[in-house]
Short mmCIF file of C-alpha atoms in Angstrom, two decimals:
data_model
loop_
_atom_site.label_atom_id
_atom_site.label_comp_id
_atom_site.label_asym_id
_atom_site.label_seq_id
_atom_site.Cartn_x
_atom_site.Cartn_y
_atom_site.Cartn_z
CA MET R 1294 63.71 57.78 -198.42
CA SER R 1295 64.09 61.20 -196.85
CA ASP R 1296 61.47 63.91 -196.58
CA SER R 1297 61.19 66.21 -199.58
CA PRO R 1298 62.25 69.87 -199.28
CA PHE R 1299 58.72 70.66 -200.48
CA ARG R 1300 57.33 69.70 -197.04
CA THR R 1301 56.24 72.77 -195.07
CA GLU R 1302 53.30 71.88 -192.80
CA PRO R 1303 53.38 69.09 -190.16
CA ASP R 1304 50.71 66.42 -190.50
CA PRO R 1305 48.98 64.81 -187.47
CA ARG R 1306 49.63 61.39 -188.98
CA ASP R 1307 53.35 62.00 -188.55
CA ARG R 1308 52.93 61.60 -184.78
CA ALA R 1309 52.00 57.94 -185.20
CA PRO R 1310 54.71 55.28 -185.61
CA GLN R 1311 55.64 55.29 -189.28
CA PHE R 1312 55.50 52.15 -191.41
CA VAL R 1313 56.10 51.58 -195.10
CA LEU R 1314 54.85 48.96 -197.55
CA PRO R 1315 57.85 47.58 -199.48
CA LEU R 1316 57.45 46.56 -203.10
CA VAL R 1317 60.31 45.12 -205.14
CA VAL R 1318 60.20 45.02 -208.92
CA ARG R 1319 62.40 42.57 -210.78
CA ILE R 1320 64.49 44.38 -213.39
CA GLU R 1321 66.94 42.11 -215.14
CA ARG R 1322 69.41 43.85 -217.46
CA ALA R 1323 68.53 41.70 -220.45
CA ALA R 1324 64.75 41.74 -219.99
CA PRO R 1325 63.35 44.74 -218.10
CA PRO R 1326 59.56 44.85 -217.76
CA ALA R 1327 57.40 47.27 -219.72
CA ARG R 1328 56.54 50.39 -217.75
CA THR R 1329 52.74 50.12 -217.91
CA ASP R 1330 52.80 46.43 -217.04
CA ALA R 1331 55.03 47.19 -214.05
CA LEU R 1332 52.58 49.87 -212.86
CA GLU R 1333 49.60 47.56 -213.24
CA THR R 1334 51.38 44.66 -211.55
CA ALA R 1335 52.36 46.86 -208.59
CA ALA R 1336 48.75 48.01 -208.19
CA ARG R 1337 47.52 44.42 -208.22
CA ALA R 1338 50.22 43.44 -205.73
CA VAL R 1339 48.91 45.98 -203.22
CA LEU R 1340 45.39 44.64 -203.67
CA VAL R 1341 46.54 41.03 -203.31
CA LEU R 1342 48.22 41.85 -200.00
CA LEU R 1343 45.17 43.74 -198.71
CA ALA R 1344 42.89 40.84 -199.64
CA ASP R 1345 45.18 38.16 -198.18
CA GLU R 1346 43.82 36.44 -195.07
CA ARG R 1347 47.15 37.10 -193.32
CA SER R 1348 46.38 40.85 -193.49
CA ALA R 1349 42.98 40.62 -191.76
CA GLY R 1350 41.61 39.73 -188.34
CA ASP R 1351 44.22 37.83 -186.34
CA GLY R 1352 46.40 37.18 -189.37
CA VAL R 1353 50.15 37.25 -188.97
CA TRP R 1354 50.41 40.50 -190.98
CA ALA R 1355 47.27 42.18 -189.63
CA GLY R 1356 48.94 44.20 -186.88
CA ALA R 1357 51.56 45.62 -189.22
CA VAL R 1358 48.88 46.47 -191.80
CA ARG R 1359 46.80 48.28 -189.16
CA ASP R 1360 49.80 50.24 -187.88
CA TRP R 1361 50.73 51.19 -191.44
CA GLN R 1362 47.22 52.38 -192.26
CA ASP R 1363 46.97 54.41 -189.04
CA ALA R 1364 49.86 56.64 -190.11
CA ARG R 1365 50.87 57.78 -193.58
CA ILE R 1366 50.17 55.18 -196.23
CA ARG R 1367 53.73 55.03 -197.50
CA LYS R 1368 54.85 52.70 -200.25
CA VAL R 1369 58.41 52.40 -201.52
CA VAL R 1370 59.42 50.56 -204.66
CA ARG R 1371 62.93 49.14 -204.95
CA ARG R 1372 64.51 47.15 -207.77
CA ALA R 1373 66.29 43.81 -207.76
CA ARG R 1374 67.85 41.35 -210.16
CA GLY R 1375 69.65 38.03 -210.02
CA ALA R 1376 70.72 37.06 -206.52
CA GLU R 1377 69.09 40.18 -205.08
CA TRP R 1378 65.73 39.03 -206.38
CA ARG R 1379 66.23 35.51 -205.07
CA ARG R 1380 67.01 36.87 -201.59
CA ALA R 1381 63.92 39.07 -201.72
CA GLU R 1382 61.77 36.10 -202.72
CA ALA R 1383 62.99 34.21 -199.66
CA LEU R 1384 61.42 36.80 -197.34
CA PRO R 1385 57.72 36.61 -196.34
CA GLY R 1386 55.65 38.27 -199.03
CA ILE R 1387 53.69 37.69 -202.22
CA THR R 1388 54.98 37.76 -205.79
CA VAL R 1389 52.53 39.02 -208.42
CA THR R 1390 53.29 38.45 -212.08
CA GLY R 1391 52.09 40.51 -215.04
CA LYS R 1392 52.75 40.07 -218.74
CA THR R 1393 56.40 41.11 -218.41
CA ALA R 1394 56.69 42.30 -214.80
CA GLU R 1395 57.27 40.57 -211.48
CA VAL R 1396 56.58 42.52 -208.31
CA ARG R 1397 56.93 41.17 -204.80
CA VAL R 1398 54.99 42.92 -202.03
CA PHE R 1399 55.88 42.53 -198.37
CA PRO R 1400 53.97 43.22 -195.17
CA PRO R 1401 54.58 46.74 -193.83
CA VAL R 1402 57.79 47.36 -191.91
CA PRO R 1403 58.87 50.26 -189.66
CA LEU R 1404 60.22 53.16 -191.66
CA ASP R 1405 63.66 52.66 -190.12
CA GLY R 1406 63.40 48.88 -189.73
CA TRP R 1407 63.68 47.39 -193.21
CA PRO R 1408 64.97 43.81 -193.46
CA ARG R 1409 68.61 43.95 -194.53
CA ASP R 1410 68.04 42.18 -197.84
CA LEU R 1411 65.44 44.80 -198.79
CA ALA R 1412 67.21 47.83 -197.33
CA ARG R 1413 70.26 47.19 -199.50
CA LEU R 1414 68.20 47.36 -202.72
CA GLN R 1415 68.24 50.53 -204.82
CA VAL R 1416 65.28 52.90 -205.19
CA SER R 1417 66.76 54.67 -208.21
CA GLY R 1418 67.06 52.99 -211.58
CA THR R 1419 63.40 52.16 -212.07
CA ASP R 1420 63.08 54.21 -215.26
CA LEU R 1421 61.18 51.83 -217.52
CA ASP R 1422 59.70 52.30 -220.98
CA ASP R 1423 56.83 50.86 -222.97
CA PRO R 1424 58.07 49.28 -226.21
CA GLU R 1425 54.71 50.18 -227.77
CA PRO R 1426 51.96 52.57 -226.64
CA PRO R 1427 49.51 50.73 -224.37
CA PRO R 1428 46.07 50.07 -225.86
CA ALA R 1429 43.05 52.09 -224.80
CA ALA R 1430 41.70 51.05 -221.43
CA ASP R 1431 38.52 48.98 -221.24
CA PRO R 1432 35.89 51.46 -219.98
CA SER R 1433 34.02 48.64 -218.23
CA ALA R 1434 37.04 47.75 -216.07
CA PRO R 1435 38.80 49.64 -213.27
CA VAL R 1436 41.24 52.27 -214.54
CA LEU R 1437 43.85 54.14 -212.54
CA TRP R 1438 44.31 57.45 -214.32
CA LEU R 1439 47.68 59.19 -213.94
CA ASN R 1440 48.02 62.96 -213.90
CA PRO R 1441 49.27 63.97 -217.37
CA GLU R 1442 50.95 67.08 -215.96
CA LEU R 1443 53.37 65.24 -213.65
CA GLU R 1444 56.60 63.48 -214.51
CA MET R 1445 57.34 60.53 -212.25
CA SER R 1446 59.90 57.76 -212.35
CA ALA R 1447 58.45 54.31 -212.90
CA GLY R 1448 59.07 53.46 -209.24
CA LYS R 1449 57.22 56.54 -208.04
CA ALA R 1450 54.35 55.89 -210.46
CA MET R 1451 54.15 52.26 -209.29
CA ALA R 1452 53.73 53.42 -205.71
CA GLN R 1453 51.09 55.96 -206.74
CA ALA R 1454 49.16 53.37 -208.77
CA GLY R 1455 49.23 51.06 -205.76
CA HIS R 1456 47.87 53.85 -203.58
CA GLY R 1457 45.07 54.54 -206.06
CA ALA R 1458 44.11 50.87 -206.08
CA GLN R 1459 44.08 50.87 -202.27
CA LEU R 1460 41.78 53.91 -202.10
CA ALA R 1461 39.37 52.20 -204.49
CA TRP R 1462 39.49 49.03 -202.37
CA TRP R 1463 38.53 50.97 -199.27
CA GLU R 1464 35.50 52.45 -201.02
CA LEU R 1465 34.07 49.10 -202.14
CA SER R 1466 31.58 46.96 -200.27
CA GLY R 1467 32.57 43.50 -199.11
CA GLU R 1468 30.68 41.95 -202.01
CA GLU R 1469 32.36 44.26 -204.52
CA ARG R 1470 35.79 43.50 -203.07
CA ALA R 1471 35.16 39.76 -203.32
CA ALA R 1472 34.06 40.07 -206.95
CA TRP R 1473 37.18 42.06 -207.85
CA ARG R 1474 39.41 39.58 -206.02
CA ASP R 1475 37.76 36.55 -207.58
CA ALA R 1476 38.24 38.07 -211.04
CA GLY R 1477 41.98 38.40 -210.39
CA PHE R 1478 41.96 42.17 -209.78
CA PRO R 1479 41.68 43.28 -213.42
CA LEU R 1480 42.75 46.91 -213.87
CA ALA R 1481 44.53 49.26 -216.22
CA VAL R 1482 46.89 52.14 -215.56
CA ARG R 1483 46.81 54.91 -218.14
CA THR R 1484 47.82 58.55 -218.37
CA ALA R 1485 44.72 60.71 -218.73
CA GLU R 1486 44.29 63.07 -221.64
CA PRO R 1487 45.06 66.60 -220.40
CA ALA R 1488 41.58 67.85 -221.31
CA ARG R 1489 39.95 65.02 -219.35
CA TRP R 1490 42.00 65.30 -216.17
CA PRO R 1491 40.08 68.17 -214.51
CA GLY R 1492 36.80 66.28 -214.95
CA LEU R 1493 38.27 63.12 -213.45
CA THR R 1494 39.50 64.96 -210.36
CA ALA R 1495 36.07 66.56 -209.91
CA ALA R 1496 34.07 63.34 -210.37
CA GLY R 1497 34.07 62.31 -206.72
CA LEU R 1498 36.22 59.24 -207.39
CA PRO R 1499 39.09 58.20 -205.08
CA LEU R 1500 41.92 60.67 -205.62
CA VAL R 1501 45.53 60.28 -204.52
CA ARG R 1502 47.19 63.41 -203.14
CA ASP R 1503 50.88 62.83 -202.67
CA ALA R 1504 52.50 63.64 -199.33
CA GLY R 1505 55.53 65.13 -201.05
CA PHE R 1506 58.26 62.91 -199.62
CA THR R 1507 59.92 62.40 -203.02
CA GLU R 1508 59.94 63.75 -206.58
CA ILE R 1509 56.81 65.94 -206.51
CA ALA R 1510 55.32 68.71 -204.37
CA PRO R 1511 53.05 67.78 -201.45
CA GLY R 1512 49.37 67.85 -202.25
CA SER R 1513 49.91 67.01 -205.91
CA CYS R 1514 47.05 64.98 -207.37
CA THR R 1515 48.64 61.93 -208.93
CA VAL R 1516 46.00 59.25 -209.56
CA VAL R 1517 42.23 58.99 -209.93
CA ALA R 1518 40.85 55.50 -209.25
CA ASP R 1519 37.97 54.95 -211.66
CA HIS R 1520 36.28 51.72 -210.56
CA PRO R 1521 32.94 50.88 -212.26
CA ALA R 1522 31.30 50.28 -208.88
CA LEU R 1523 32.16 53.82 -207.78
CA ARG R 1524 30.93 55.71 -210.83
#
């Protein structure tokens, strides 16, 4: 993905080696996933990778995860089907399954060093729909609230939801992280009511501000991570 024309000011993090977290969503022609389920599955996939023992300490992915987190926390969602998906599944990573969605998350890779079988996958074409409006979110569970004023493709929104989940993860204690992990990382992704959005952004909860590489202007507030432990 190239830098957005919205970018105007250099960021100190740009001086560090740049890594990206690849996520691949399975989109078969005959049975595409529901949009909200894809967003929620992508957010859980990020959490599953962060909680995996291979991402911590001396784990095989730990160095790449540290390098990724030291620069910009980039995530890119690509789509695959059929043989493309099977090739993606053969690479080191973790597949997370939702009600209708399958998302595979991979350890971070250099921005210009994607594995060939992932680099050839398309970023565009992730425009998904919900066949029915999602139910109201459980107020006792973590909710990732999307900005109602922004239009994002499903792929972009999946990356933003994953970022929101990651910010919440960073804010939790070790005990709180373990409880969330052991419960299977329950969460919901919903678009906030316009009247509620200003209050959410002012509540002191983890807030995603997009870097502006694609689709939206830099600094745009995209997601508020409303975890019960952080209220």
